[in-house]
Coordinates of C-alpha atoms and ligand atoms in Angstrom, one line a residue:
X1 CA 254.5 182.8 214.1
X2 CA 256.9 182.2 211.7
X3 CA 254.6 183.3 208.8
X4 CA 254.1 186.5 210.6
X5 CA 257.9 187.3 211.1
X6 CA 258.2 186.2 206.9
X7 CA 255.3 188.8 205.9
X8 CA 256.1 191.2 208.2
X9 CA 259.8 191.3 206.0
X10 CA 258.0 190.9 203.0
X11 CA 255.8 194.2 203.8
X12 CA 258.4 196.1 204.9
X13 CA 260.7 195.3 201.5
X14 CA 257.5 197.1 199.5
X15 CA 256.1 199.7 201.2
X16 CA 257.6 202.6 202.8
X17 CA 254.8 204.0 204.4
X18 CA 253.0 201.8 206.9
X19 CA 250.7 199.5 205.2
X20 CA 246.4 199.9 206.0
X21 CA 244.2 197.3 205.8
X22 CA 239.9 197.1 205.6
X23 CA 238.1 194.6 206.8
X24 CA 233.9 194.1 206.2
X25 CA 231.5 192.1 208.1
X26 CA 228.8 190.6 205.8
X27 CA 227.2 188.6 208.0
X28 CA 226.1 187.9 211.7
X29 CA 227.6 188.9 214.8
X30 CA 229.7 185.6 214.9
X31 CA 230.6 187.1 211.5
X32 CA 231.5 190.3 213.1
X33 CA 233.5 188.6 216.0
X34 CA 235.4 186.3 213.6
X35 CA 236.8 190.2 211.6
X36 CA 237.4 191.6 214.9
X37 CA 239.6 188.5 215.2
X38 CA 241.2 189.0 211.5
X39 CA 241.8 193.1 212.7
X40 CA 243.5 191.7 215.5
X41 CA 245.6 189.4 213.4
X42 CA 246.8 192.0 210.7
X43 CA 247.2 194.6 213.1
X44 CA 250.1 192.2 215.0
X45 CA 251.4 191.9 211.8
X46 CA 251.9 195.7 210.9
X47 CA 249.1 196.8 209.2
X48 CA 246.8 199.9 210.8
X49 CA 243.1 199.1 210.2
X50 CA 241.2 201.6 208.4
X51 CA 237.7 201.9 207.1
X52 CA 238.2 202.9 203.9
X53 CA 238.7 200.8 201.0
X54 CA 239.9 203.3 199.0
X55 CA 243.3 203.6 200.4
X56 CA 243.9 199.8 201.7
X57 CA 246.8 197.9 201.0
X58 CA 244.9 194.9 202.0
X59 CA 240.8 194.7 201.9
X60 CA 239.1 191.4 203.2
X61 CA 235.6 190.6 202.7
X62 CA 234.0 188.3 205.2
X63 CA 231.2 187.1 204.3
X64 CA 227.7 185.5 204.5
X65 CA 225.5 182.9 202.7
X66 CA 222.7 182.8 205.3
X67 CA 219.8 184.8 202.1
X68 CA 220.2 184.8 198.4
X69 CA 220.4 188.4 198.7
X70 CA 223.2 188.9 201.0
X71 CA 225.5 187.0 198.6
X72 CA 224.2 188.6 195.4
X73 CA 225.1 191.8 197.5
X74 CA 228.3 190.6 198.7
X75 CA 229.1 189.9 195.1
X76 CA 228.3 193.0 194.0
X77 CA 230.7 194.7 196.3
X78 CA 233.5 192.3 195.0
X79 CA 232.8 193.2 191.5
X80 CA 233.7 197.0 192.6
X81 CA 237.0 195.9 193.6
X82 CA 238.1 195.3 190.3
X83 CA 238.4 198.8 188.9
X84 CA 240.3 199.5 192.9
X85 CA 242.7 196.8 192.3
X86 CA 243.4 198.3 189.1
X87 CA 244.5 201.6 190.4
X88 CA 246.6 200.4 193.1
X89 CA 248.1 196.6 192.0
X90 CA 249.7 196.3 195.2
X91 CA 246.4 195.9 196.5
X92 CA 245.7 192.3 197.7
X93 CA 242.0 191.2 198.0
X94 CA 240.7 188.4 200.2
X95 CA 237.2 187.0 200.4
X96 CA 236.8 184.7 203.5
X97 CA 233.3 183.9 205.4
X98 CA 230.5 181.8 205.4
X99 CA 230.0 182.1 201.9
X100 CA 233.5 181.1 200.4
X101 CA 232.3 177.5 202.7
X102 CA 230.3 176.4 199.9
X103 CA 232.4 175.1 196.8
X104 CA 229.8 176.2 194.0
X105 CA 230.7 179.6 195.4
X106 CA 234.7 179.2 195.3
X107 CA 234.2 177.8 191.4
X108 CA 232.3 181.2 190.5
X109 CA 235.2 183.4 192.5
X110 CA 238.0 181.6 190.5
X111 CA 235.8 181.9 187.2
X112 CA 234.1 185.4 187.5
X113 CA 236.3 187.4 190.2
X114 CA 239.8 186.5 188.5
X115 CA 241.4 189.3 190.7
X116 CA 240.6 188.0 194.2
X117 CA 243.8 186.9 195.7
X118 CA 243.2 185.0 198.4
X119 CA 240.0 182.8 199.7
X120 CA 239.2 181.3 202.8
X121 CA 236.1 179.8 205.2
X122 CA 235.2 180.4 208.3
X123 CA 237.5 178.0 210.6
X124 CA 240.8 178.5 209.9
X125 CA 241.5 182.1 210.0
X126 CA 244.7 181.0 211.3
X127 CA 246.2 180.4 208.0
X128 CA 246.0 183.7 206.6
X129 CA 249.5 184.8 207.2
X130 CA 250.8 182.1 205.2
X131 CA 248.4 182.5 202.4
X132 CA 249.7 186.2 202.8
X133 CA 253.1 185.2 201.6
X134 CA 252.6 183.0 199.7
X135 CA 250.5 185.1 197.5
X136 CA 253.4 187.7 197.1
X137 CA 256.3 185.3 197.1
X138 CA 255.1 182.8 194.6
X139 CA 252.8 185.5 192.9
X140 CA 249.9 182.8 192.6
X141 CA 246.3 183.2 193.7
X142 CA 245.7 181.0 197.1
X143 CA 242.3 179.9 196.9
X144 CA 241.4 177.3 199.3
X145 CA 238.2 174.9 198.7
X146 CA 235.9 175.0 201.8
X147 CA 238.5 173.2 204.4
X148 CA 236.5 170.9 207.2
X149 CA 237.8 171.7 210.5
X150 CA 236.8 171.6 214.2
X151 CA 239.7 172.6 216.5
X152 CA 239.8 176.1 218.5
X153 CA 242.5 178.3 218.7
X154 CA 242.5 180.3 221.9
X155 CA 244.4 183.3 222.1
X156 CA 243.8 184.8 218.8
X157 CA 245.0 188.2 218.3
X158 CA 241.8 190.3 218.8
X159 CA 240.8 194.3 217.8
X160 CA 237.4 195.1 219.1
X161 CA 235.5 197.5 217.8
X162 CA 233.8 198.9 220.5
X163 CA 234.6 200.8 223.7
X164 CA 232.1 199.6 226.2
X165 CA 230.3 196.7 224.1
X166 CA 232.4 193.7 223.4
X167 CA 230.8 190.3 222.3
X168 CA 232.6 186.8 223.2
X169 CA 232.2 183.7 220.6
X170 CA 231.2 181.0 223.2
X171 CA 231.0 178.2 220.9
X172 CA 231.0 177.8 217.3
X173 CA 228.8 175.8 214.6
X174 CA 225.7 174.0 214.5
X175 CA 224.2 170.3 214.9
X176 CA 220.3 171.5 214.4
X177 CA 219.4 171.1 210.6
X178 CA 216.5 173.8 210.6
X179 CA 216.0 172.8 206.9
X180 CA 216.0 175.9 205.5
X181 CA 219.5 177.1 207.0
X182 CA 222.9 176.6 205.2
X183 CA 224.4 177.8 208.8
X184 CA 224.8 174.3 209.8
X185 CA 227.2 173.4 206.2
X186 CA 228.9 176.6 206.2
X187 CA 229.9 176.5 209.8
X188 CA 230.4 172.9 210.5
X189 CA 229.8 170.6 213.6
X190 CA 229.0 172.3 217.0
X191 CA 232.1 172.6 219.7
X192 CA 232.2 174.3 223.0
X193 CA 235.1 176.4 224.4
X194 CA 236.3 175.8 227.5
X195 CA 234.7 177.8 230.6
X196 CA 237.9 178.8 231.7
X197 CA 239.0 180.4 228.5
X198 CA 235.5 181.5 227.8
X199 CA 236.0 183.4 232.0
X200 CA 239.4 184.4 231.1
X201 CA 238.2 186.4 227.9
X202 CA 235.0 187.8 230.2
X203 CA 237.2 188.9 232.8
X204 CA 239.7 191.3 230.6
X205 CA 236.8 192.8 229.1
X206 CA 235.7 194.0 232.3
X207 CA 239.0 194.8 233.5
X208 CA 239.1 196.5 230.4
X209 CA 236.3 198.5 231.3
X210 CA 233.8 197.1 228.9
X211 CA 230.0 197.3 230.2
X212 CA 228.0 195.7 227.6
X213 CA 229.0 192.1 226.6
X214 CA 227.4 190.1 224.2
X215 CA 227.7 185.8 224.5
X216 CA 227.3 184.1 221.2
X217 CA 227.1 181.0 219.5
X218 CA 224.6 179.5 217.2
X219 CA 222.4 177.6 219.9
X220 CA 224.0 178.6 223.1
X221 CA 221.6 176.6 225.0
X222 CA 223.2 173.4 224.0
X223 CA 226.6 175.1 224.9
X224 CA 229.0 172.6 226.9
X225 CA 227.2 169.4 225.2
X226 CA 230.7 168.2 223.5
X227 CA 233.1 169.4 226.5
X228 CA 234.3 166.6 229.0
X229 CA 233.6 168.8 232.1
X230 CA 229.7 168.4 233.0
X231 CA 228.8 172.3 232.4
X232 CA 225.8 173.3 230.8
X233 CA 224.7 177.3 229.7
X234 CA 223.1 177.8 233.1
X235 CA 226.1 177.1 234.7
X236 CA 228.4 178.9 232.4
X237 CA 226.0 182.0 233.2
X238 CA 226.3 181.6 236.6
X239 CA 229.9 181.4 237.2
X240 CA 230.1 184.6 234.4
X241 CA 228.0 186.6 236.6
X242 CA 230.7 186.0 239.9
X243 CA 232.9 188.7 238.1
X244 CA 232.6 191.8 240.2
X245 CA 231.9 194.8 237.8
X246 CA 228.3 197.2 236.8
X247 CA 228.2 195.1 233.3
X248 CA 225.3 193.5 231.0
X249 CA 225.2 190.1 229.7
X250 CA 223.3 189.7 226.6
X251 CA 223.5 186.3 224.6
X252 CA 222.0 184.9 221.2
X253 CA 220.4 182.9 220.1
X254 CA 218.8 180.9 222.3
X255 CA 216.9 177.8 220.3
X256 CA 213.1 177.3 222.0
X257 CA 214.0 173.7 222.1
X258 CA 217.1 174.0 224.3
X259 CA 216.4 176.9 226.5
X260 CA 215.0 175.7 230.1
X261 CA 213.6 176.3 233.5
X262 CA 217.6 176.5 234.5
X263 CA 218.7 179.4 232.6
X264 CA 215.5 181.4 233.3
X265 CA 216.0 180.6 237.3
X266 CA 219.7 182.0 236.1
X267 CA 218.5 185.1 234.7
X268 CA 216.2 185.4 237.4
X269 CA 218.8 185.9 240.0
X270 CA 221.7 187.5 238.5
X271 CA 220.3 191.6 237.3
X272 CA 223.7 191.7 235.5
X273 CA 222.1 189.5 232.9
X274 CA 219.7 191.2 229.9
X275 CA 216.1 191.3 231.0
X276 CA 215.2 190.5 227.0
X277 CA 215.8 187.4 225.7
X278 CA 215.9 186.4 222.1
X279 CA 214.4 183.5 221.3
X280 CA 214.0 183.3 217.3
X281 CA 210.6 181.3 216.6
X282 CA 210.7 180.8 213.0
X283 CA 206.9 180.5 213.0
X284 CA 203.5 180.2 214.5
X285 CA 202.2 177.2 213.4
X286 CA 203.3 173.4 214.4
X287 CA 203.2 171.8 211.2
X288 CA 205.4 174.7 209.4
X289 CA 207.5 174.2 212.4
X290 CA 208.1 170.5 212.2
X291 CA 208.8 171.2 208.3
X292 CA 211.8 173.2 209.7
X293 CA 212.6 170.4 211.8
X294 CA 212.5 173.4 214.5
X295 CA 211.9 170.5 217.1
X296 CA 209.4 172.4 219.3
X297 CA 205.8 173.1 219.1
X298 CA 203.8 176.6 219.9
X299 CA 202.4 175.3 223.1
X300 CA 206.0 174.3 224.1
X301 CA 207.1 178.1 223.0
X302 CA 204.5 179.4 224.8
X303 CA 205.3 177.5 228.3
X304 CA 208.8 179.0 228.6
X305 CA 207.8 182.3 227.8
X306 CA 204.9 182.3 230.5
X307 CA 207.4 180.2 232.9
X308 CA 209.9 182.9 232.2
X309 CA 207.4 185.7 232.7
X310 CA 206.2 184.5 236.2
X311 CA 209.8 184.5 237.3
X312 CA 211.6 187.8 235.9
X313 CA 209.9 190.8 236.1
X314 CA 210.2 193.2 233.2
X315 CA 210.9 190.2 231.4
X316 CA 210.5 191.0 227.2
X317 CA 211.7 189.0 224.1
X318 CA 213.0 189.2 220.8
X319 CA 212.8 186.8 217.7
X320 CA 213.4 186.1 214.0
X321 CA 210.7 184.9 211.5
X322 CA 210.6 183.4 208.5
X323 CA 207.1 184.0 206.2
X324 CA 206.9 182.0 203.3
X325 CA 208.6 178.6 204.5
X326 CA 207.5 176.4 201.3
X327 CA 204.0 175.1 201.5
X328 CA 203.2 177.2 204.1
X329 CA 199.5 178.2 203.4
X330 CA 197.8 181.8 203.6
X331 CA 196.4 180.4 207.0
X332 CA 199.5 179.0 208.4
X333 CA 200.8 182.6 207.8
X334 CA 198.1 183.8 210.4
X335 CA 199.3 182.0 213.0
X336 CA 202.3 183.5 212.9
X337 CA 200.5 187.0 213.3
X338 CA 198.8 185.8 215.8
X339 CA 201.6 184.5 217.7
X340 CA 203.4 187.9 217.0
X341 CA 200.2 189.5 218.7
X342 CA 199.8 187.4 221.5
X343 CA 203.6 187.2 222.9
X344 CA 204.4 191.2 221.7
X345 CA 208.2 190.8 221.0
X346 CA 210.3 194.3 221.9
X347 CA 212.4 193.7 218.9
X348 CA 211.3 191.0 215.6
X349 CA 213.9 190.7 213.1
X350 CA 211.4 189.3 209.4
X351 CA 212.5 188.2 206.8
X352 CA 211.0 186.4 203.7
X353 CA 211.9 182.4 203.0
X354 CA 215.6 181.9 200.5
X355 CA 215.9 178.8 199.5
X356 CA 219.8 177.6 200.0
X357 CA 221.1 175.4 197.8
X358 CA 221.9 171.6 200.0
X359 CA 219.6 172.0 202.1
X360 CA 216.2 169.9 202.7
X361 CA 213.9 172.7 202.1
X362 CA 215.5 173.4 199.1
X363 CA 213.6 170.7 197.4
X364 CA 210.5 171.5 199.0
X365 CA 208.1 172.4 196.3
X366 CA 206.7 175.9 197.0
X367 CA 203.8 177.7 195.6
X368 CA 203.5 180.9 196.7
X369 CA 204.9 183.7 194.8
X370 CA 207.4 186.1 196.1
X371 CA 205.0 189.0 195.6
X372 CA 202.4 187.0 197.8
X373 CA 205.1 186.3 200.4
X374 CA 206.4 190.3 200.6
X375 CA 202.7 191.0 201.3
X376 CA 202.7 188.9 204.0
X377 CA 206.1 190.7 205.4
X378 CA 205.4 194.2 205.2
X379 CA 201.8 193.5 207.1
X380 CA 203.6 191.5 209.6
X381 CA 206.2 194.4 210.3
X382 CA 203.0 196.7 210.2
X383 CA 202.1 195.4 213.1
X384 CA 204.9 194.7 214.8
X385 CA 205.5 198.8 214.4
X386 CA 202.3 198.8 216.5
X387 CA 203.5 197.3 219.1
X388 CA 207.0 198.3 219.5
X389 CA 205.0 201.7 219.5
X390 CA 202.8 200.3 222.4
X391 CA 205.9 199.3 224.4
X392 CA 207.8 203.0 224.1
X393 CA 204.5 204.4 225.4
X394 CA 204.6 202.1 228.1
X395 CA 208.1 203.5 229.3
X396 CA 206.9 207.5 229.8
X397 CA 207.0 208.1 233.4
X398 CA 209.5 204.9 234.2
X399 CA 213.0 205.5 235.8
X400 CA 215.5 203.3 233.8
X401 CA 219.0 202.6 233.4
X402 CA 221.0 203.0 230.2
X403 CA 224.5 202.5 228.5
X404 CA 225.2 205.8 227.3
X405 CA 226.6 205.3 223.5
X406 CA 226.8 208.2 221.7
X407 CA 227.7 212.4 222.5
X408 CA 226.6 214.6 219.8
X409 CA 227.9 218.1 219.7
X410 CA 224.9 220.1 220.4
X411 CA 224.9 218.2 224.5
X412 CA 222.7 215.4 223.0
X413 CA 223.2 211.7 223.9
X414 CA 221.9 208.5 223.1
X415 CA 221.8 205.6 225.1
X416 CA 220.3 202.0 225.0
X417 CA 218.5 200.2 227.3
X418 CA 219.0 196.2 227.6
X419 CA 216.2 195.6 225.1
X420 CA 218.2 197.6 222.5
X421 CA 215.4 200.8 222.7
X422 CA 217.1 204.2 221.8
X423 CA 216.7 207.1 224.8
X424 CA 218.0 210.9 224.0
X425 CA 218.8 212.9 226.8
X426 CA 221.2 216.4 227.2
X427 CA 223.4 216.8 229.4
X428 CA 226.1 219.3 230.0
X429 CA 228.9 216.2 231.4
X430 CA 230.5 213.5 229.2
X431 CA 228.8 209.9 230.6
X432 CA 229.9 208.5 226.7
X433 CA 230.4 204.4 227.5
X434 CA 228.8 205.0 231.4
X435 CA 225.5 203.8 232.8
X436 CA 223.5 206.6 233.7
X437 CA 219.9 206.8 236.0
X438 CA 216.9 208.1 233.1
X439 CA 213.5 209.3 233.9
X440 CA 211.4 208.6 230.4
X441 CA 209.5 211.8 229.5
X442 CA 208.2 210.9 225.6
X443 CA 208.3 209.7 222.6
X444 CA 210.2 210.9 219.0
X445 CA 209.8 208.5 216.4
X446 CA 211.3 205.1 217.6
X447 CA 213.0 206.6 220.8
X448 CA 212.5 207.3 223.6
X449 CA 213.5 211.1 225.4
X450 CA 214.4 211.0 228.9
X451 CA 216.2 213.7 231.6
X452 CA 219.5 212.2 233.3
X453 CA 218.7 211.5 237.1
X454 CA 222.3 210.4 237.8
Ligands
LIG1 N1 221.2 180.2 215.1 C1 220.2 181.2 215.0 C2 220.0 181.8 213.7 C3 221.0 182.2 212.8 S1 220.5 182.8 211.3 C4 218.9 180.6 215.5 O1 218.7 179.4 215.3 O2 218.1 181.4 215.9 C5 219.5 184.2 211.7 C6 218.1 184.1 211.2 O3 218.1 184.1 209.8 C7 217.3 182.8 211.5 O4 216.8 182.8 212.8 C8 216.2 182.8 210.5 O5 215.1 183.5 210.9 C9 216.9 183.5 209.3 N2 217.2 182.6 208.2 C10 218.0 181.5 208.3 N3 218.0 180.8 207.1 C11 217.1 181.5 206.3 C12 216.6 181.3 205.0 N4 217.0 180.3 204.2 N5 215.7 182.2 204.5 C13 215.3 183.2 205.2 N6 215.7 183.4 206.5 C14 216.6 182.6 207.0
LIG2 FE1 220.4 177.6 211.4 FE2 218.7 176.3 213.0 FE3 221.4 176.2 213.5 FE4 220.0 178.4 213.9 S1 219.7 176.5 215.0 S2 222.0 178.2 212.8 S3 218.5 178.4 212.3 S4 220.3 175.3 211.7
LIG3 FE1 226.3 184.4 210.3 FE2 225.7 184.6 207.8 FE3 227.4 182.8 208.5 S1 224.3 184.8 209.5 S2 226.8 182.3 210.6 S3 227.6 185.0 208.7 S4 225.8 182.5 207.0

């Protein structure tokens, strides 16, 4: 607080007109929740948040490390900064983010990026105010090294982005070790917050009026494992779900290993919660899968998603796969299409192997060329197109519910159903951020059409 009060005097000595601010999401939606949080923060302080860079006083990167590619993007976007900062010195830049977690990548910011003001990781957003002032009063770059640190701060300033969707951090880090992720160095040890801070936060939203609310954490099956009050994620879904309200829960990611009979039963018997779960499978062959150190085999996969099938009707899942995992063979990619046939995921989110610098897999040798492993991608997302085709088809003629998102100015909407598919319908009312009664009637490219029943 008392930073706050000194930059607040600082910012008001050198600008007259109120100060703006930009801040980008890199990464995940963790990633997106932790900006919302560092909005929330500078807008207490004075700023007004805009989306250009352009015209920011103050433009903060957060960023991601997760593929090779998302950093050499992110660090092509930092590199346009320089001729920015040029134009308007007042400008301060800070990088923060998963990325910045890893010291290699602080040495190359210092070295390469000699304009970047300020740097800092992923837990301790707290101490951006001071390295605010500090910055302008002793005119010095504040780059912290990757800083170690697993304690929570509840009550954090926070400026959401949407109007009826709102996602709630419910834990933070990770204990598993796939051996391909960084996720687990970046973002430290796994920690729980509190149900009662986690219900406080669910209950504004819906007081608020929010309708779609997202839970998150790394592994949120394991959620409550380091808290000293016996709760587990079925429970913590449960006692969510006694908040009166018309709301959806979605949550991610669930890890095969962790998720259980209990939280399907859950699902089972509270509608307000997502009828799609996401359940990232990495792969669809055991011994790839113990490579990752994923922990679970195919025919354990395959149990909960038939055990979860037999319980919740219009059950459907989501996943993440990786093609390419070192020393996978051209066989061991099959059985990932055939997995992808046999379980027919509403939504797969594919991407080809990076290795990350400290982890195991890292040092894995790997012999399969990166042309090889994009053929294997694009005919895996060929036939996932197939089936996500399949599954619109098998809406026409169904009466759904949707969370209306968007009004376009010729009477158009769109709105989402719980498994994230797209539906346009027209009407002459405004139901922007409502649930609204739709009666499927076709197909246009990857929506759906509908007319509004109510
Ligand atoms: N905690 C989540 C995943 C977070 S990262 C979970 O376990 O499901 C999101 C996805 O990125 C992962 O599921 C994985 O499919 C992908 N991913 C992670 N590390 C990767 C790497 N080194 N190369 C390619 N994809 C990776
Ligand atoms: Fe990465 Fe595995 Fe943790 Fe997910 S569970 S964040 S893939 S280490
Ligand atoms: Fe998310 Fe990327 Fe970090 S996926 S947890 S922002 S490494």
């Amino acid at each position: 607080m008392n930073y706050i009060e000194k930059i607040r005097n600082i910012l008001q000595d050198r600008f007259t007109e109120t100060p703006k601010a930009n801040v980008v999401t890199f990464g995940c939606a963790q990633n997106e929740n932790d900006s919302e949080k560092i909005r929330g923060l500078l807008s207490h302080i004075g700023y007004s948040i805009t989306d250009s860079i352009e015209s920011s006083d103050m433009v903060v990167y957060n960023t991601c490390a997760i593929r090779e590619n998302a950093e050499l993007k992110i660090f092509g976007n930092i590199g346009k900064l320089k001729a920015l900062k040029a134009a308007n010195p007042n400008m301060i830049v800070a990088v923060c983010g998963c990325m910045v977690m890893q010291q290699h990548i602080v040495d190359k910011i210092k070295k390469s990026y000699p304009f970047v003001d300020i740097v800092f990781g992923v837990n301790n957003l707290e101490v951006l105010p001071q390295l605010m002032c500090d910055r302008y009063t002793q005119d010095k770059k504040q780059i912290l090294s990757p800083i170690d640190k697993t304690d929570i701060v509840e009550d954090f300033p926070i400026l959401r982005s949407g109007k009826s969707k709102a996602s709630i951090s419910i834990m933070f880090g990770c204990d598993n070790f796939c051996s391909y992720c960084i996720v687990p160095y970046v973002r430290g040890r796994e920690r729980s917050r509190k149900p009662q801070d986690i219900m406080a936060e669910f209950r504004q939203l819906i007081a608020d009026g929010y309708k779609d609310i997202t839970l998150l954490g790394q592994n949120v099956n394991s959620y409550g494992k380091n808290l000293e009050e016996k709760i587990d994620f079925a429970d913590l879904l449960q006692m969510l779900c006694t908040v009166p309200g018309e709301y959806v829960i979605h949550f991610m990611s669930s890890h095969p290993k962790d998720i259980n009979k209990k939280v399907i039963d859950v699902i089972r018997d509270n509608p307000q919660i997502s009828r799609q779960i996401h359940l990232p499978v990495q792969a669809g062959n055991d011994r790839v899968l113990k490579e990752m150190n994923r922990r679970y085999t195919i025919g354990q996969y395959m149990d909960i998603i038939n055990y979860a099938r037999q319980q919740i009707e219009d059950v459907s899942f989501s996943s993440d796969i990786i093609v390419g995992f070192p020393g996978e063979t051209y066989e061991e990619y099959l059985d990932t299409e055939k997995l992808v046939k046999d379980v027919r995921f509403t939504q797969l989110f594919t991407y080809i192997y990076s290795p990350r610098t400290g982890t195991k897999a890292a040092d894995m040798e790997d012999n399969i060329s990166y042309k090889e492993k994009t053929v294997w991608l694009n005919r895996l997302i060929k036939i996932q197109q197939n089936i996500v085709f399949e599954h619109l088809n098998s809406y026409i003629g169904k009466t759904v519910t949707a969370l209306v998102e968007e009004k376009y100015e010729d009477g158009s909407y769109t709105a989402r159903l719980s498994n994230t598919f797209v539906v346009k319908f027209n009407s002459d009312s405004d139901f922007t951020d409502q649930f609204v009664k739709l009666k499927i009637t076709g197909k246009k490219g990857t929506s759906l059409t509908a007319e509004l029943l109510k």
